[in-house]
GROMACS .gro file of C-alpha atoms in nm:
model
  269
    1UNK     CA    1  -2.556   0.649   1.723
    2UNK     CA    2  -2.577   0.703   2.082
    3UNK     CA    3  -2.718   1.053   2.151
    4UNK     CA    4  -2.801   1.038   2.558
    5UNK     CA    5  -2.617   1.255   2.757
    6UNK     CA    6  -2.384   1.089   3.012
    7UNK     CA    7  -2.391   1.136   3.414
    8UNK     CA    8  -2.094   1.368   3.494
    9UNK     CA    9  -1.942   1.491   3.813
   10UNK     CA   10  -1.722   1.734   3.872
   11UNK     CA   11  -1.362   1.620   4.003
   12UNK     CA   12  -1.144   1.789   4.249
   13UNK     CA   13  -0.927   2.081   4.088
   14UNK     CA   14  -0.668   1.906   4.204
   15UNK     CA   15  -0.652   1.594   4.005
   16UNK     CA   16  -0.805   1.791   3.712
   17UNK     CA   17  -0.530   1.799   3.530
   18UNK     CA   18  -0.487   1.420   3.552
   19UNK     CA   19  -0.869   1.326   3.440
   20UNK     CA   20  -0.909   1.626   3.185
   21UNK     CA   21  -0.980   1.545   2.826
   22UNK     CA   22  -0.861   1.738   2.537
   23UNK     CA   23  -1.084   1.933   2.333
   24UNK     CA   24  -1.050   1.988   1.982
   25UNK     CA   25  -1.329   2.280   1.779
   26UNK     CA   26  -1.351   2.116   1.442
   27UNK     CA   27  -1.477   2.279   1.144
   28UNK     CA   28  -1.750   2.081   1.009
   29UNK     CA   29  -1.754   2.279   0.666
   30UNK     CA   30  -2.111   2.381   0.451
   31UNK     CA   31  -2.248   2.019   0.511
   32UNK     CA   32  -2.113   1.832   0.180
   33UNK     CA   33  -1.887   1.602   0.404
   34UNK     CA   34  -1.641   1.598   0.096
   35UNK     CA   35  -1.503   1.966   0.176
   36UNK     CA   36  -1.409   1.851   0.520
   37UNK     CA   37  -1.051   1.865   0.598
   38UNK     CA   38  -0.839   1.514   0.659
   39UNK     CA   39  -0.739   1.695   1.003
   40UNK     CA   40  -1.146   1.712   1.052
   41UNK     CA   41  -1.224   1.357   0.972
   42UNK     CA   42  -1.004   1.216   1.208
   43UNK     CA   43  -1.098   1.469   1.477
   44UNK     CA   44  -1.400   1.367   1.411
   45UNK     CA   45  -1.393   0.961   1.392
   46UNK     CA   46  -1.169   0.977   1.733
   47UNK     CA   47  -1.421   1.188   1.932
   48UNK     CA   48  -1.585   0.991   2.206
   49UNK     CA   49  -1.849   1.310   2.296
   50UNK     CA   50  -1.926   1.569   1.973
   51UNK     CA   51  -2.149   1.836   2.055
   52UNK     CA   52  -2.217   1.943   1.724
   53UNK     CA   53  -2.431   2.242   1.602
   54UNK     CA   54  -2.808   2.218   1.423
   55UNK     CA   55  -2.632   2.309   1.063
   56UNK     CA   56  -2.383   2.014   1.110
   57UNK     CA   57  -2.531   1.781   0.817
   58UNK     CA   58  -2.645   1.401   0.853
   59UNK     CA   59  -2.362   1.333   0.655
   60UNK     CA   60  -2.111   1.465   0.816
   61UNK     CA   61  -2.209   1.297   1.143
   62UNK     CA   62  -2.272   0.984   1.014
   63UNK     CA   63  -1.816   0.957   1.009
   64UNK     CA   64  -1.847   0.966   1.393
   65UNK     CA   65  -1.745   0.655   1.547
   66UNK     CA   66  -2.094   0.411   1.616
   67UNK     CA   67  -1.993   0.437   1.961
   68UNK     CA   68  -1.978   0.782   2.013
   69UNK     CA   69  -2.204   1.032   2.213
   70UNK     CA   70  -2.380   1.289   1.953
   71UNK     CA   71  -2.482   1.591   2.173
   72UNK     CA   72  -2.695   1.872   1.973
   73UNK     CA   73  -2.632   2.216   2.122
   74UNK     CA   74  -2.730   2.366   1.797
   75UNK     CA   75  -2.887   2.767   1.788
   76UNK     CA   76  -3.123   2.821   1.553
   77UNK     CA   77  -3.198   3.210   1.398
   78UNK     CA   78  -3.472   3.356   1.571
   79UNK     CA   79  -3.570   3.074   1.721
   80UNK     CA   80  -3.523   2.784   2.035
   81UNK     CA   81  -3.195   2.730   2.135
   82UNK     CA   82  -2.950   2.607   2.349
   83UNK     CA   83  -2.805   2.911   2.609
   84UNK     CA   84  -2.391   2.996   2.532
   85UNK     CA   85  -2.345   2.912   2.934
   86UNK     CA   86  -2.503   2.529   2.902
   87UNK     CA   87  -2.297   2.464   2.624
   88UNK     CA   88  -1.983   2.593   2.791
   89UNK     CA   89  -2.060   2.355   3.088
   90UNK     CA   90  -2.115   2.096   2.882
   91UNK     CA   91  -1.765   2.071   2.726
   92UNK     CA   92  -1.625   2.163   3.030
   93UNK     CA   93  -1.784   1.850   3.210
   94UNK     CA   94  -1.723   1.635   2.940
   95UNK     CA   95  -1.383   1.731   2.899
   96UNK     CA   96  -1.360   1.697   3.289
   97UNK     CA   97  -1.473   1.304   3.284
   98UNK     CA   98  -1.140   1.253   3.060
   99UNK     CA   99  -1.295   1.227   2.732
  100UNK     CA  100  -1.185   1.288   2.344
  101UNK     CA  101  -1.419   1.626   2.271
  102UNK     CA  102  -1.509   1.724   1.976
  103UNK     CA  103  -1.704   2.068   1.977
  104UNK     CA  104  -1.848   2.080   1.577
  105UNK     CA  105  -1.924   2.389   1.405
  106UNK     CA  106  -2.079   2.433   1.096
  107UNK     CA  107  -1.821   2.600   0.849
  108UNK     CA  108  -1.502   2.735   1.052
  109UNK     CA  109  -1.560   2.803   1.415
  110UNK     CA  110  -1.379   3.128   1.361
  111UNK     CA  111  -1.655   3.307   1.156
  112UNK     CA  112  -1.975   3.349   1.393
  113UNK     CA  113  -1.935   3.038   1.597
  114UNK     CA  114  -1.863   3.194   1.928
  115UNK     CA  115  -1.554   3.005   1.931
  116UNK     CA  116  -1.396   3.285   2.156
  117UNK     CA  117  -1.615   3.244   2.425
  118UNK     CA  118  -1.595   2.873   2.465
  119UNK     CA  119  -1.207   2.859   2.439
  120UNK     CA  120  -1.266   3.120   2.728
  121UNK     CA  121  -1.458   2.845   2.916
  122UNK     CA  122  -1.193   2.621   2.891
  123UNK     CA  123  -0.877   2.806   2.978
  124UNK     CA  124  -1.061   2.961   3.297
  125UNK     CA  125  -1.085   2.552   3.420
  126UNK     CA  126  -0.711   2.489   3.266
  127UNK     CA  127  -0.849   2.238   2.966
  128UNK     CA  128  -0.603   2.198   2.671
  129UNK     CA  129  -0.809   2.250   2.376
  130UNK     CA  130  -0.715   2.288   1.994
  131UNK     CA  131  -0.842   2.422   1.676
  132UNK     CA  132  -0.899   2.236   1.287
  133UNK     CA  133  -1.058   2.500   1.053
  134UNK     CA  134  -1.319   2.457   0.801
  135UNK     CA  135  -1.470   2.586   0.478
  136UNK     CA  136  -1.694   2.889   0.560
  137UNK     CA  137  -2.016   2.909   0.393
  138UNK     CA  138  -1.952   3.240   0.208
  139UNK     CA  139  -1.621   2.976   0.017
  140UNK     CA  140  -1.893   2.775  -0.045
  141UNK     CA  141  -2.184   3.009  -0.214
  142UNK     CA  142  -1.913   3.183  -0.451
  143UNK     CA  143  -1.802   2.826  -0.585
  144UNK     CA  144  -2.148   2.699  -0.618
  145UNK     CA  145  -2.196   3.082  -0.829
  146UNK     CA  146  -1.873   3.047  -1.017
  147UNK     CA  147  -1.750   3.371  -0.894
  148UNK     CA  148  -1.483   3.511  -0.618
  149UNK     CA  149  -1.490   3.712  -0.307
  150UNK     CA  150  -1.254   3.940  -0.461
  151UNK     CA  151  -1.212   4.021  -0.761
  152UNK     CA  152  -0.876   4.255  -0.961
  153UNK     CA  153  -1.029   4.594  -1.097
  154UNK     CA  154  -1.336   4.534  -0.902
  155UNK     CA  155  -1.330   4.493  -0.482
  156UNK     CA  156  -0.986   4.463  -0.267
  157UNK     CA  157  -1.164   4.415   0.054
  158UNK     CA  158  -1.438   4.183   0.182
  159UNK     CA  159  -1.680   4.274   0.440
  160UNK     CA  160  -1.844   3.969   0.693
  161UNK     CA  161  -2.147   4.082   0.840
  162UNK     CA  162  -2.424   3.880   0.980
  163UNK     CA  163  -2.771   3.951   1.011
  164UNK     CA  164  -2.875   3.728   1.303
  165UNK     CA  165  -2.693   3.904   1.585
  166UNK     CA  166  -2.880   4.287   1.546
  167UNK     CA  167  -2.685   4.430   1.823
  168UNK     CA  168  -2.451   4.671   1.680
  169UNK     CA  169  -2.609   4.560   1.327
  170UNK     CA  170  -2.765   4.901   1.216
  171UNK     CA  171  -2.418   5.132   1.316
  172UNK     CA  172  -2.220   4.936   1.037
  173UNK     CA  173  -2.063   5.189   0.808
  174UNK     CA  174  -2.363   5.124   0.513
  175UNK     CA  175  -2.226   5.441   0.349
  176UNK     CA  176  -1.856   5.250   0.253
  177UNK     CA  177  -2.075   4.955   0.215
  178UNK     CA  178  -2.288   5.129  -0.055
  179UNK     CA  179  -2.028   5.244  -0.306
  180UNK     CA  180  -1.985   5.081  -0.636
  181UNK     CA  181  -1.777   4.733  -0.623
  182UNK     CA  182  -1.830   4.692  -0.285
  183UNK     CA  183  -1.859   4.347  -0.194
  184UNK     CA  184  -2.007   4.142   0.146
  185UNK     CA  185  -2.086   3.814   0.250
  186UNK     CA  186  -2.426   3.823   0.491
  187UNK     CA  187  -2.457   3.524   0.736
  188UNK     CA  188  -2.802   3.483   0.812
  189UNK     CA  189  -2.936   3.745   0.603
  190UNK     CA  190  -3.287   3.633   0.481
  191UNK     CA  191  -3.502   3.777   0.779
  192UNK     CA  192  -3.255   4.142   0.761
  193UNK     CA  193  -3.326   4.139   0.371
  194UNK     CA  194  -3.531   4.478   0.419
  195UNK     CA  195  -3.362   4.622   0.627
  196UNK     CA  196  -3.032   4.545   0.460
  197UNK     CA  197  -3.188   4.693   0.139
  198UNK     CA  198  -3.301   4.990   0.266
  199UNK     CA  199  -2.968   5.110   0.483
  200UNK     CA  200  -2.786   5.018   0.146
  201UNK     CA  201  -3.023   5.242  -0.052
  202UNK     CA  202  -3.061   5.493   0.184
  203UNK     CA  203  -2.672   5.566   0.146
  204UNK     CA  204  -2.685   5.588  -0.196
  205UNK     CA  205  -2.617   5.247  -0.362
  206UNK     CA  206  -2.745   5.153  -0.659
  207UNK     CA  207  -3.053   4.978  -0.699
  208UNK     CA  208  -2.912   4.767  -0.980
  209UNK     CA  209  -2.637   4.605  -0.760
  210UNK     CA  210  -2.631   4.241  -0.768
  211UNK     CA  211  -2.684   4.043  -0.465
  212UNK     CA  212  -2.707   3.664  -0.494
  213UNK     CA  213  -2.878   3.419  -0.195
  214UNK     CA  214  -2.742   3.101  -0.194
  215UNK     CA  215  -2.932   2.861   0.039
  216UNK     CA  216  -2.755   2.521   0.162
  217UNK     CA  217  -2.464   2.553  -0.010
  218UNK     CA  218  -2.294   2.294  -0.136
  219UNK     CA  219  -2.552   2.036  -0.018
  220UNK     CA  220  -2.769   1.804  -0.217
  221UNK     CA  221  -3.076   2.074  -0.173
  222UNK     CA  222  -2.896   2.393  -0.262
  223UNK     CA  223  -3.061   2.696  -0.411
  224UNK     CA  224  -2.933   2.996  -0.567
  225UNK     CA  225  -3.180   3.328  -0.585
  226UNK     CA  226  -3.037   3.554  -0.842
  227UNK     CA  227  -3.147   3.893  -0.754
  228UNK     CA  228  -3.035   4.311  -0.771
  229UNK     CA  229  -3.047   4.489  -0.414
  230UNK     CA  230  -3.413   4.695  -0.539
  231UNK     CA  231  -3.573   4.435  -0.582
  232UNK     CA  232  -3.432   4.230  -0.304
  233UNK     CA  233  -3.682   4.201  -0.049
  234UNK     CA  234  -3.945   4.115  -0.336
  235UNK     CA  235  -3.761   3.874  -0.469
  236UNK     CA  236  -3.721   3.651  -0.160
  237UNK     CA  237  -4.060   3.673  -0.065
  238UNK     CA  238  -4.137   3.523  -0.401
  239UNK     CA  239  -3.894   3.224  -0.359
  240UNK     CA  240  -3.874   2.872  -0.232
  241UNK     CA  241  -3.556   2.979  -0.104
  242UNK     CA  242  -3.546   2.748   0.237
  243UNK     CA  243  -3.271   2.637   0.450
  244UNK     CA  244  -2.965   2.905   0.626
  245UNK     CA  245  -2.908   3.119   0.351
  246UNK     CA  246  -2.593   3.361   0.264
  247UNK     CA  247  -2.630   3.665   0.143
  248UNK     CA  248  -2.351   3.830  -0.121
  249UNK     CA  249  -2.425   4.135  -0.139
  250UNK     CA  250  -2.218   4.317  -0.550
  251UNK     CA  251  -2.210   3.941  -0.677
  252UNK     CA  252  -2.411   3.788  -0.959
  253UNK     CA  253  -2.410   3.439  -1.041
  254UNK     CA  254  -2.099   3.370  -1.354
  255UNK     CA  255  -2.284   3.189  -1.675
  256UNK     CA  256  -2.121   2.875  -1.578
  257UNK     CA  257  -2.314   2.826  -1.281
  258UNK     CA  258  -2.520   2.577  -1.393
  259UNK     CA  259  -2.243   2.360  -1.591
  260UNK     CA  260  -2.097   2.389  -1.180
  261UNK     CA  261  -2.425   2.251  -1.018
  262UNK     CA  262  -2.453   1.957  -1.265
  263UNK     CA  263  -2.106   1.821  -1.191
  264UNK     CA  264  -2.190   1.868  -0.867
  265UNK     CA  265  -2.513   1.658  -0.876
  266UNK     CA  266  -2.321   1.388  -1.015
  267UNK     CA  267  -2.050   1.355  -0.783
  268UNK     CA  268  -2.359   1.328  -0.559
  269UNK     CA  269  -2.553   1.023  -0.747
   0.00000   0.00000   0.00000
């Protein structure tokens, strides 16, 4: 698939309205291209120009149409990435030059995919834009653990936290956090594990709380790290555990987990 990035110019504002593209933020899901939404796959096989993140899979791409441009504007945790104000411009242009854009997150653009700031991009230049949800990745670790998010009797609230973005991270209220049945999904977790432990413990929760990893979920390579919050940090040092990881933090992993994995292995095969 084509993956060069094409010579754009500007237009005039006034015939922008006449040359401007619509753009459409598609969920892309956990990466098995099998929990993508119908509304997705056509969003996706229509795009002329996807600029698609690093956790989109290989499979999920490979529905774009042959001829379409495949633009990685991916961020990676901790590490190289593209800058929120070059990927703005680069739907903005593209969008600009009259094109079908497709802007593809991994798992719903809503949950950490700086979707706000983006649409913000667009309505400031007066581009219609729309918005096809996906699967988060905390949907997908609970299936692949046979549990739920919420439980009757045991958690009637959810807490989303992620541990890439460590502005604002440590003033979370830990102490609510830390009482029995509490439950959270942790995007990004793996390099906060210590520090997540110790806030936890410091505000009294118990060491023995479950907290489950679940790297890749849903994907051909998925891991699950089974695990209590005291021995947490020890535990992932000891692992294989490679790959984005989520964190959920008061869940352990049901006894059918495994019977779960091998159906899913052979859908796979």
């Amino acid at each position: 698939m084509p993956t060069d990035i094409l010579p754009l110019t500007r237009p005039e504002q006034s015939d922008s309205l006449i040359r401007c593209g619509a753009v459409c933020f598609v969920g892309a899901g956990p990466g098995d291209a099998g929990l993508l939404t119908l509304n997705a796959l056509r969003a996706i096989e229509a795009a002329e120009v996807i600029l698609h993140d690093r956790l989109v899979s290989d499979e999920v791409l490979a529905l774009a149409s042959p001829d379409a441009t495949l633009i990685p504007v991916g961020k990676e945790g901790f590490g190289p990435s593209m800058p929120q104000d070059e990927i703005n411009r680069l739907i903005v242009l593209y969008a600009y030059a009259g094109l079908r854009v497709v802007r593809l997150k991994g798992g719903d653009p809503a949950i950490f995919g700086r979707l706000d700031e983006e649409i913000a991009a667009l309505e400031l230049e007066g581009i219609a834009w729309s918005v096809v949800p996906g699967i988060t990745a905390a949907s997908a670790a609970v299936a692949a653990v046979g549990q739920s998010l919420t439980s009757r009797g045991r958690n009637a609230s959810l807490r989303i936290l992620t541990g890439h973005v460590m502005e604002g991270f440590a003033e979370q209220d830990w102490r609510a956090l830390a009482r029995s049945g509490e439950v959270a999904a942790i995007y990004m977790g793996k390099k906060a594990a210590r520090f997540i432990q110790g806030r936890l413990m410091m505000h009294g929760a118990d060491p023995a709380t479950p907290v489950t990893l679940v790297a890749n979920a849903s994907r051909a390579d998925q891991q699950v790290l089974a695990s209590t919050l005291g021995t947490l940090a020890q535990d992932l040092a000891a692992s294989d555990l490679t790959g984005p990881a989520l964190t959920l933090y008061g869940i352990a992993p049901r006894a059918a987990a495994p019977a779960l994995s091998d159906i899913r292995k052979q859908e796979v095969s």
